[in-house]
C-alpha angles and dihedrals in degrees: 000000000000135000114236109206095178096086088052098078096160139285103351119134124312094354108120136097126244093202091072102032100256123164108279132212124227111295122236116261095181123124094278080217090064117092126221104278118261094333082175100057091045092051087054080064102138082231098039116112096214121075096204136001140205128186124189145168116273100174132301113347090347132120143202118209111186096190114188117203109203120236092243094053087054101042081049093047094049092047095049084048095052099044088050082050093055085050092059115024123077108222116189115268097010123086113237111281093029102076109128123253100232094049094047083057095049097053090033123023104105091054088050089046095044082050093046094051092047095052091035089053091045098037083049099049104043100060087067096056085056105046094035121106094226135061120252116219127217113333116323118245115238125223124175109021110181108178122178131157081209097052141031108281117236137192144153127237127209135183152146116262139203105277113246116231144136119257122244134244091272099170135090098017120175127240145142140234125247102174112140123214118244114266118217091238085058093059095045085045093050086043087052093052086051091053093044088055087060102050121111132196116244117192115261132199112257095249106044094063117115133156126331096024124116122258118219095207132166098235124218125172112179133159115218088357090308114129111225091172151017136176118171116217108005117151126244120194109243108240099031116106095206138072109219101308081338100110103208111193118229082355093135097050088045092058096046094056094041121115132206102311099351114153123234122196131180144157122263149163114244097247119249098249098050112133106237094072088196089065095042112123086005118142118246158124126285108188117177120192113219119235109148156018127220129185120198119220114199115202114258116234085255130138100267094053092044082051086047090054097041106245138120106231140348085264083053091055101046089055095055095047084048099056095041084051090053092045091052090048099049085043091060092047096052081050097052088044095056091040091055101041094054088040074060099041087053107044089060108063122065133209155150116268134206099263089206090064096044088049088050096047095042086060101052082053099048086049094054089043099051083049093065095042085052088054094047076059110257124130123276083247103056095044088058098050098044089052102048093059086042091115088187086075084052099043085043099048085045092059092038095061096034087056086042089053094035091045089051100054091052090053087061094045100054086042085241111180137181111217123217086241086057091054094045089056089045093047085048096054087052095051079049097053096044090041091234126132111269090242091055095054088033089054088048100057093045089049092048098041086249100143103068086056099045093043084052090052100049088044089057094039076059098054090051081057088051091046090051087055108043084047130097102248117190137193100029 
């Protein structure tokens, strides 16, 4: 069974993949039951490629086409192909365009052959998909491909299809509001964490350190004089008696009292989440060796750092973090509304999906989950096996790829749409985040086959919005 990308040119109707989030076209709201309409008579078509056509079931939302290409049509295919070929190519004692037939076909004719199968199976194919009733889904697999330049040539199609099913009562959904006003505390606490941005580490005489202050140290952490890790010069806050999740007992008043390259041992657990599994929980010794002091100076609320922040007065500043804070909030309810809403919308509907996708997508989630079983410190084995039974990955996959077909079709039928403006300032925000030139990220997308993707999220994202306001929110 092999793919044939070469009838999915790009984005024309009913050609993306659910499975990553590509755009999708309408999908199908016909009887499933029901076959493409006289697949036969529209293969008779004067201008059709197949000479006859039959479509049949081949599971849930899956389809076999048998498509039959008549021997004249090939025979009239490979002739046109050689004749282009004589006009091109420069054979030795002929002038271009006087190369005989017979030996073109000799030196060619598997390579004119391999080229006339290829553009017979997509040009056959694809006028079914345009003429068809239902919506094919990603590029179709190929079985039984019988090509001779003496005989019809013959193959089977198959391929996933849009799931059929009726839409939901999606208006007027009730829901209610959660949102929770600002508290005072939340804005001093937000202007702290300004300041403490802002902060910066002077160097500070060993001595004089005291806590609070920050501990230059050299780090070892070894079990039964192995060392199973080393870092030179971290800092450790002075008064904490813990190293990142590493509880260290007595740690903060031995820095405290440490002088220049004195050693500090003491007795630990290796920490859950460290990344050896084999040493994880294990007994065993940190010493840190002490080099330095730092003292960190956090910027007062005076004139110079308001200035620095662009704004006019402390009064000035808390309005706006307030306001930020409200907008955030109110940000994070209208998510979880829309969130919720769709999780509804969805679960509502039923239908059959393309067991091909949900097996695809079954098996990106077991391999990420096994990952994580692997890095909790079983075997691979194991992981996988334990993974593979976990029903909550299948029920989840299940309701993933019902809200993506469901969100798609009302986006359809609210006539929802993402304009390139809208992906440029999306792709903009992401060469932001990762500190990286628009054209780069922009670059990387087209190169990985990420827009489509992207487009289709943002589109579905969309349709959530259009779901929050056509719902019944109380409470707000």
């Amino acid at each position: 069974m092999i793919s044939h990308p070469a009838i999915v040119p790009g984005p024309t109707k009913g050609r993306e993949d659910p499975m990553n989030d590509t755009e999708s076209a309408d999908v199908n709201t016909a009887d499933p039951d029901q076959e493409t309409p006289s697949a036969t008579a529209n293969a008779n078509a004067a201008d059709s490629v197949a000479s006859q056509v039959d479509c049949s079931e081949e599971g849930p939302s899956r389809k076999r086409l048998h498509i039959e290409v008549s021997l004249e049509t090939v025979a009239k295919e490979l002739e046109k192909n050689f004749r282009q070929l004589r006009e091109t190519v420069q054979m030795p004692g002929f002038r271009k365009g006087k190369a005989p037939l017979p030996l073109l076909k000799k030196r060619f004719g598997e390579q004119v052959q391999d080229d006339v199968r290829e553009d017979l199976i997509g040009r056959a194919v694809e006028e079914q998909f345009e003429s068809a009733e239902w919506k094919p889904l990603g590029a179709p697999e190929f079985e039984k491909v019988e090509f001779s330049e003496n005989e019809k040539f013959t193959f089977e199609a198959v391929f996933d299809i849009q799931p059929t099913f009726e839409l939901p009562d999606y208006k007027g959904i009730e829901i209610t509001d959660e949102s929770v006003a600002v508290e005072e505390s939340e804005v001093e606490r937000e202007i702290e964490m300004i300041c403490e941005q802002s902060a910066s580490l002077e160097p500070l005489a060993l001595g004089e350190h005291g806590e609070g202050d920050f501990a230059v140290v050299n780090l070892s952490l070894l079990i039964e004089e192995e060392s199973i890790f080393e870092r030179e010069e971290i800092l450790v806050k002075i008064g904490e008696d813990k190293i990142d999740s590493m509880e260290v007992p007595e740690l903060g008043q031995a820095l405290i009292k440490a002088s220049q390259d004195e050693v500090i041992e003491k007795t630990v657990q290796v920490p859950d989440d460290f990344p050896a599994a084999d040493h994880r929980e294990k007994e065993a010794t940190v010493r840190l060796v002490l080099k330095d002091a730092k003292k960190k100076i956090t910027p007062e609320l005076d004139e110079a750092f308001l200035n620095k922040l662009g704004v006019e007065s402390a009064d000035d500043l808390r309005g706006k973090v307030r306001e930020n804070l409200e907008n955030r909030r109110k940000a994070q309810e209208e998510s979880r509304q829309e969130d919720w809403i769709a999780e509804q919308v969805g679960n509502s509907v039923e239908m059959e999906l393309p067991e091909s996708m949900v097996s695809q997508r079954m098996e990106s989630k077991v391999q990420r989950r096994a990952m994580e079983l692997v890095q909790d410190g079983k075997s691979e084995d194991d992981a996988r096996s334990e993974a593979e039974k976990d029903e909550e990955i299948a029920n989840e996959v299940r309701q993933e790829l019902t809200r993506i077909f469901v969100l798609d079709r009302l986006a359809d039928e609210e006539k929802v749409f993402v304009t390139e403006d809208e992906v440029v300032h999306r792709l903009q925000a992401i060469a932001t985040t990762y500190q990286q030139p628009l054209e780069q990220v922009l670059e990387q997308y087209r190169q990985g086959g990420m827009l489509p993707e992207l487009r289709n999220g943002m589109r579905r994202e969309k349709v959530k919005q259009v779901l929050r306001k056509k719902a019944k929110i109380s409470g707000s």
